[in-house]
């Protein structure tokens, strides 16, 4: 005779919002590396300025900005406090977002419910630190530059794509924070239980 046996199987379905937050963290890492490496934060005729280097292009009109006397080429950034501050804040952004992204990945990976949300809460804090740091850098840089504009020896100055990349990173950080915070327990993980009936035949002598 068949002996029915009932077991309950739990199926865990991960919601996509945390995955999207993890992707936002990865995008911020890429954007911050690009911004830190670029010299296109601030540009004028024959002059490009980044966080760690400034470059003088061939045929740059004289006199050069900020009374520089170097020939054509790239050189370490000027000893200006706001440039160093912006660079330091951007490094903090990169490191904090890296920590937040790792924590989000660990949260996605673990199966322990309480550990998962502990990782997510820590990731929110790290991303918030990164967001505050990048916004401070993006505000300090143009405001302090405006104070020394009379030394620029150029009538037209433009903020380059690297400065825009910083704002892009801020937007993705904000999105990652929102996704990590708004995705509550009932939204993030869904437990589905289903009954499975097994029929086993009795062995006959």
PDB file of N, CA, C and O in Angstrom, residues 77-122:
ATOM      1  N   UNK A  77      48.795  68.923  -8.896  1.00  0.00           N
ATOM      2  CA  UNK A  77      47.814  69.986  -8.693  1.00  0.00           C
ATOM      3  C   UNK A  77      48.388  71.113  -7.834  1.00  0.00           C
ATOM      4  O   UNK A  77      49.314  70.914  -7.041  1.00  0.00           O
ATOM      5  N   UNK A  78      47.850  72.272  -8.026  1.00  0.00           N
ATOM      6  CA  UNK A  78      48.286  73.439  -7.270  1.00  0.00           C
ATOM      7  C   UNK A  78      48.061  73.235  -5.773  1.00  0.00           C
ATOM      8  O   UNK A  78      47.188  72.490  -5.361  1.00  0.00           O
ATOM      9  N   UNK A  79      48.850  73.913  -4.997  1.00  0.00           N
ATOM     10  CA  UNK A  79      48.745  73.801  -3.537  1.00  0.00           C
ATOM     11  C   UNK A  79      47.611  74.694  -3.049  1.00  0.00           C
ATOM     12  O   UNK A  79      47.830  75.704  -2.361  1.00  0.00           O
ATOM     13  N   UNK A  80      46.408  74.319  -3.427  1.00  0.00           N
ATOM     14  CA  UNK A  80      45.214  75.054  -3.015  1.00  0.00           C
ATOM     15  C   UNK A  80      44.404  74.174  -2.076  1.00  0.00           C
ATOM     16  O   UNK A  80      44.164  72.998  -2.361  1.00  0.00           O
ATOM     17  N   UNK A  81      43.982  74.737  -0.960  1.00  0.00           N
ATOM     18  CA  UNK A  81      43.297  73.963   0.058  1.00  0.00           C
ATOM     19  C   UNK A  81      42.021  73.309  -0.432  1.00  0.00           C
ATOM     20  O   UNK A  81      41.720  72.158  -0.092  1.00  0.00           O
ATOM     21  N   UNK A  82      41.254  74.016  -1.277  1.00  0.00           N
ATOM     22  CA  UNK A  82      39.974  73.454  -1.721  1.00  0.00           C
ATOM     23  C   UNK A  82      40.168  72.267  -2.661  1.00  0.00           C
ATOM     24  O   UNK A  82      39.342  71.346  -2.677  1.00  0.00           O
ATOM     25  N   UNK A  83      41.270  72.274  -3.429  1.00  0.00           N
ATOM     26  CA  UNK A  83      41.533  71.131  -4.315  1.00  0.00           C
ATOM     27  C   UNK A  83      41.872  69.903  -3.480  1.00  0.00           C
ATOM     28  O   UNK A  83      41.373  68.801  -3.741  1.00  0.00           O
ATOM     29  N   UNK A  84      42.704  70.091  -2.474  1.00  0.00           N
ATOM     30  CA  UNK A  84      43.049  68.965  -1.600  1.00  0.00           C
ATOM     31  C   UNK A  84      41.821  68.463  -0.835  1.00  0.00           C
ATOM     32  O   UNK A  84      41.637  67.252  -0.652  1.00  0.00           O
ATOM     33  N   UNK A  85      41.008  69.400  -0.371  1.00  0.00           N
ATOM     34  CA  UNK A  85      39.804  69.006   0.371  1.00  0.00           C
ATOM     35  C   UNK A  85      38.855  68.213  -0.519  1.00  0.00           C
ATOM     36  O   UNK A  85      38.314  67.169  -0.109  1.00  0.00           O
ATOM     37  N   UNK A  86      38.650  68.695  -1.757  1.00  0.00           N
ATOM     38  CA  UNK A  86      37.762  67.987  -2.682  1.00  0.00           C
ATOM     39  C   UNK A  86      38.314  66.601  -3.007  1.00  0.00           C
ATOM     40  O   UNK A  86      37.558  65.618  -3.066  1.00  0.00           O
ATOM     41  N   UNK A  87      39.637  66.507  -3.206  1.00  0.00           N
ATOM     42  CA  UNK A  87      40.242  65.209  -3.499  1.00  0.00           C
ATOM     43  C   UNK A  87      40.076  64.255  -2.322  1.00  0.00           C
ATOM     44  O   UNK A  87      39.727  63.079  -2.497  1.00  0.00           O
ATOM     45  N   UNK A  88      40.307  64.742  -1.106  1.00  0.00           N
ATOM     46  CA  UNK A  88      40.146  63.891   0.070  1.00  0.00           C
ATOM     47  C   UNK A  88      38.716  63.418   0.248  1.00  0.00           C
ATOM     48  O   UNK A  88      38.463  62.245   0.565  1.00  0.00           O
ATOM     49  N   UNK A  89      37.761  64.310   0.020  1.00  0.00           N
ATOM     50  CA  UNK A  89      36.355  63.931   0.148  1.00  0.00           C
ATOM     51  C   UNK A  89      35.949  62.923  -0.915  1.00  0.00           C
ATOM     52  O   UNK A  89      35.149  62.007  -0.646  1.00  0.00           O
ATOM     53  N   UNK A  90      36.500  63.051  -2.104  1.00  0.00           N
ATOM     54  CA  UNK A  90      36.188  62.081  -3.161  1.00  0.00           C
ATOM     55  C   UNK A  90      36.779  60.708  -2.834  1.00  0.00           C
ATOM     56  O   UNK A  90      36.158  59.677  -3.136  1.00  0.00           O
ATOM     57  N   UNK A  91      37.957  60.687  -2.233  1.00  0.00           N
ATOM     58  CA  UNK A  91      38.543  59.409  -1.815  1.00  0.00           C
ATOM     59  C   UNK A  91      37.686  58.773  -0.726  1.00  0.00           C
ATOM     60  O   UNK A  91      37.440  57.558  -0.736  1.00  0.00           O
ATOM     61  N   UNK A  92      37.214  59.596   0.210  1.00  0.00           N
ATOM     62  CA  UNK A  92      36.307  59.081   1.250  1.00  0.00           C
ATOM     63  C   UNK A  92      35.051  58.509   0.616  1.00  0.00           C
ATOM     64  O   UNK A  92      34.559  57.443   1.017  1.00  0.00           O
ATOM     65  N   UNK A  93      34.524  59.190  -0.391  1.00  0.00           N
ATOM     66  CA  UNK A  93      33.338  58.700  -1.098  1.00  0.00           C
ATOM     67  C   UNK A  93      33.597  57.338  -1.709  1.00  0.00           C
ATOM     68  O   UNK A  93      32.782  56.412  -1.583  1.00  0.00           O
ATOM     69  N   UNK A  94      34.723  57.214  -2.384  1.00  0.00           N
ATOM     70  CA  UNK A  94      35.057  55.942  -3.036  1.00  0.00           C
ATOM     71  C   UNK A  94      35.178  54.814  -2.011  1.00  0.00           C
ATOM     72  O   UNK A  94      34.608  53.731  -2.203  1.00  0.00           O
ATOM     73  N   UNK A  95      35.895  55.065  -0.929  1.00  0.00           N
ATOM     74  CA  UNK A  95      36.111  54.018   0.077  1.00  0.00           C
ATOM     75  C   UNK A  95      34.806  53.653   0.788  1.00  0.00           C
ATOM     76  O   UNK A  95      34.514  52.469   1.008  1.00  0.00           O
ATOM     77  N   UNK A  96      34.024  54.672   1.150  1.00  0.00           N
ATOM     78  CA  UNK A  96      32.759  54.400   1.839  1.00  0.00           C
ATOM     79  C   UNK A  96      31.794  53.637   0.948  1.00  0.00           C
ATOM     80  O   UNK A  96      31.105  52.704   1.390  1.00  0.00           O
ATOM     81  N   UNK A  97      31.748  54.017  -0.325  1.00  0.00           N
ATOM     82  CA  UNK A  97      30.855  53.295  -1.240  1.00  0.00           C
ATOM     83  C   UNK A  97      31.345  51.880  -1.484  1.00  0.00           C
ATOM     84  O   UNK A  97      30.533  50.960  -1.637  1.00  0.00           O
ATOM     85  N   UNK A  98      32.651  51.693  -1.507  1.00  0.00           N
ATOM     86  CA  UNK A  98      33.194  50.342  -1.665  1.00  0.00           C
ATOM     87  C   UNK A  98      32.757  49.456  -0.492  1.00  0.00           C
ATOM     88  O   UNK A  98      32.325  48.311  -0.689  1.00  0.00           O
ATOM     89  N   UNK A  99      32.844  49.998   0.721  1.00  0.00           N
ATOM     90  CA  UNK A  99      32.392  49.254   1.901  1.00  0.00           C
ATOM     91  C   UNK A  99      30.899  48.963   1.805  1.00  0.00           C
ATOM     92  O   UNK A  99      30.443  47.838   2.081  1.00  0.00           O
ATOM     93  N   UNK A 100      30.110  49.978   1.412  1.00  0.00           N
ATOM     94  CA  UNK A 100      28.657  49.797   1.308  1.00  0.00           C
ATOM     95  C   UNK A 100      28.301  48.744   0.271  1.00  0.00           C
ATOM     96  O   UNK A 100      27.383  47.930   0.475  1.00  0.00           O
ATOM     97  N   UNK A 101      29.012  48.731  -0.835  1.00  0.00           N
ATOM     98  CA  UNK A 101      28.731  47.757  -1.895  1.00  0.00           C
ATOM     99  C   UNK A 101      29.056  46.341  -1.428  1.00  0.00           C
ATOM    100  O   UNK A 101      28.301  45.401  -1.690  1.00  0.00           O
ATOM    101  N   UNK A 102      30.179  46.194  -0.728  1.00  0.00           N
ATOM    102  CA  UNK A 102      30.539  44.875  -0.199  1.00  0.00           C
ATOM    103  C   UNK A 102      29.493  44.402   0.810  1.00  0.00           C
ATOM    104  O   UNK A 102      29.069  43.236   0.794  1.00  0.00           O
ATOM    105  N   UNK A 103      29.054  45.297   1.691  1.00  0.00           N
ATOM    106  CA  UNK A 103      28.042  44.937   2.687  1.00  0.00           C
ATOM    107  C   UNK A 103      26.722  44.553   2.021  1.00  0.00           C
ATOM    108  O   UNK A 103      26.057  43.594   2.441  1.00  0.00           O
ATOM    109  N   UNK A 104      26.351  45.275   0.976  1.00  0.00           N
ATOM    110  CA  UNK A 104      25.121  44.932   0.257  1.00  0.00           C
ATOM    111  C   UNK A 104      25.250  43.564  -0.397  1.00  0.00           C
ATOM    112  O   UNK A 104      24.311  42.758  -0.377  1.00  0.00           O
ATOM    113  N   UNK A 105      26.413  43.290  -0.980  1.00  0.00           N
ATOM    114  CA  UNK A 105      26.637  41.981  -1.574  1.00  0.00           C
ATOM    115  C   UNK A 105      26.574  40.864  -0.549  1.00  0.00           C
ATOM    116  O   UNK A 105      26.005  39.797  -0.812  1.00  0.00           O
ATOM    117  N   UNK A 106      27.135  41.109   0.642  1.00  0.00           N
ATOM    118  CA  UNK A 106      27.061  40.105   1.706  1.00  0.00           C
ATOM    119  C   UNK A 106      25.622  39.891   2.159  1.00  0.00           C
ATOM    120  O   UNK A 106      25.207  38.764   2.462  1.00  0.00           O
ATOM    121  N   UNK A 107      24.865  40.989   2.191  1.00  0.00           N
ATOM    122  CA  UNK A 107      23.462  40.865   2.553  1.00  0.00           C
ATOM    123  C   UNK A 107      22.673  40.050   1.548  1.00  0.00           C
ATOM    124  O   UNK A 107      21.791  39.261   1.912  1.00  0.00           O
ATOM    125  N   UNK A 108      22.980  40.226   0.285  1.00  0.00           N
ATOM    126  CA  UNK A 108      22.310  39.443  -0.754  1.00  0.00           C
ATOM    127  C   UNK A 108      22.704  37.971  -0.680  1.00  0.00           C
ATOM    128  O   UNK A 108      21.896  37.086  -0.997  1.00  0.00           O
ATOM    129  N   UNK A 109      23.919  37.733  -0.250  1.00  0.00           N
ATOM    130  CA  UNK A 109      24.445  36.371  -0.267  1.00  0.00           C
ATOM    131  C   UNK A 109      23.963  35.530   0.915  1.00  0.00           C
ATOM    132  O   UNK A 109      23.702  34.335   0.770  1.00  0.00           O
ATOM    133  N   UNK A 110      23.864  36.178   2.092  1.00  0.00           N
ATOM    134  CA  UNK A 110      23.549  35.407   3.289  1.00  0.00           C
ATOM    135  C   UNK A 110      22.086  34.979   3.314  1.00  0.00           C
ATOM    136  O   UNK A 110      21.212  35.660   2.757  1.00  0.00           O
ATOM    137  N   UNK A 111      21.834  33.875   3.970  1.00  0.00           N
ATOM    138  CA  UNK A 111      20.478  33.344   4.101  1.00  0.00           C
ATOM    139  C   UNK A 111      19.887  33.648   5.474  1.00  0.00           C
ATOM    140  O   UNK A 111      18.682  33.496   5.677  1.00  0.00           O
ATOM    141  N   UNK A 112      20.712  34.072   6.410  1.00  0.00           N
ATOM    142  CA  UNK A 112      20.243  34.385   7.759  1.00  0.00           C
ATOM    143  C   UNK A 112      19.515  35.718   7.756  1.00  0.00           C
ATOM    144  O   UNK A 112      20.076  36.755   7.393  1.00  0.00           O
ATOM    145  N   UNK A 113      18.261  35.691   8.166  1.00  0.00           N
ATOM    146  CA  UNK A 113      17.396  36.857   8.050  1.00  0.00           C
ATOM    147  C   UNK A 113      17.948  38.070   8.801  1.00  0.00           C
ATOM    148  O   UNK A 113      18.081  39.156   8.243  1.00  0.00           O
ATOM    149  N   UNK A 114      18.293  37.924  10.076  1.00  0.00           N
ATOM    150  CA  UNK A 114      18.749  39.055  10.883  1.00  0.00           C
ATOM    151  C   UNK A 114      20.115  39.548  10.422  1.00  0.00           C
ATOM    152  O   UNK A 114      20.377  40.754  10.418  1.00  0.00           O
ATOM    153  N   UNK A 115      20.984  38.637  10.039  1.00  0.00           N
ATOM    154  CA  UNK A 115      22.292  39.042   9.532  1.00  0.00           C
ATOM    155  C   UNK A 115      22.155  39.830   8.246  1.00  0.00           C
ATOM    156  O   UNK A 115      22.859  40.829   8.021  1.00  0.00           O
ATOM    157  N   UNK A 116      21.229  39.405   7.410  1.00  0.00           N
ATOM    158  CA  UNK A 116      20.982  40.098   6.141  1.00  0.00           C
ATOM    159  C   UNK A 116      20.639  41.569   6.369  1.00  0.00           C
ATOM    160  O   UNK A 116      21.220  42.476   5.761  1.00  0.00           O
ATOM    161  N   UNK A 117      19.717  41.834   7.289  1.00  0.00           N
ATOM    162  CA  UNK A 117      19.295  43.215   7.508  1.00  0.00           C
ATOM    163  C   UNK A 117      20.327  44.023   8.281  1.00  0.00           C
ATOM    164  O   UNK A 117      20.382  45.243   8.161  1.00  0.00           O
ATOM    165  N   UNK A 118      21.153  43.348   9.057  1.00  0.00           N
ATOM    166  CA  UNK A 118      22.263  44.045   9.689  1.00  0.00           C
ATOM    167  C   UNK A 118      23.231  44.562   8.638  1.00  0.00           C
ATOM    168  O   UNK A 118      23.691  45.709   8.711  1.00  0.00           O
ATOM    169  N   UNK A 119      23.555  43.742   7.659  1.00  0.00           N
ATOM    170  CA  UNK A 119      24.412  44.186   6.549  1.00  0.00           C
ATOM    171  C   UNK A 119      23.785  45.363   5.804  1.00  0.00           C
ATOM    172  O   UNK A 119      24.469  46.335   5.461  1.00  0.00           O
ATOM    173  N   UNK A 120      22.486  45.282   5.563  1.00  0.00           N
ATOM    174  CA  UNK A 120      21.816  46.352   4.827  1.00  0.00           C
ATOM    175  C   UNK A 120      21.830  47.668   5.596  1.00  0.00           C
ATOM    176  O   UNK A 120      22.022  48.744   5.012  1.00  0.00           O
ATOM    177  N   UNK A 121      21.621  47.594   6.914  1.00  0.00           N
ATOM    178  CA  UNK A 121      21.635  48.825   7.712  1.00  0.00           C
ATOM    179  C   UNK A 121      23.024  49.470   7.699  1.00  0.00           C
ATOM    180  O   UNK A 121      23.154  50.691   7.576  1.00  0.00           O
ATOM    181  N   UNK A 122      24.054  48.650   7.829  1.00  0.00           N
ATOM    182  CA  UNK A 122      25.416  49.179   7.770  1.00  0.00           C
ATOM    183  C   UNK A 122      25.725  49.754   6.389  1.00  0.00           C
ATOM    184  O   UNK A 122      26.433  50.765   6.266  1.00  0.00           O
TER     185      UNK A 122
END
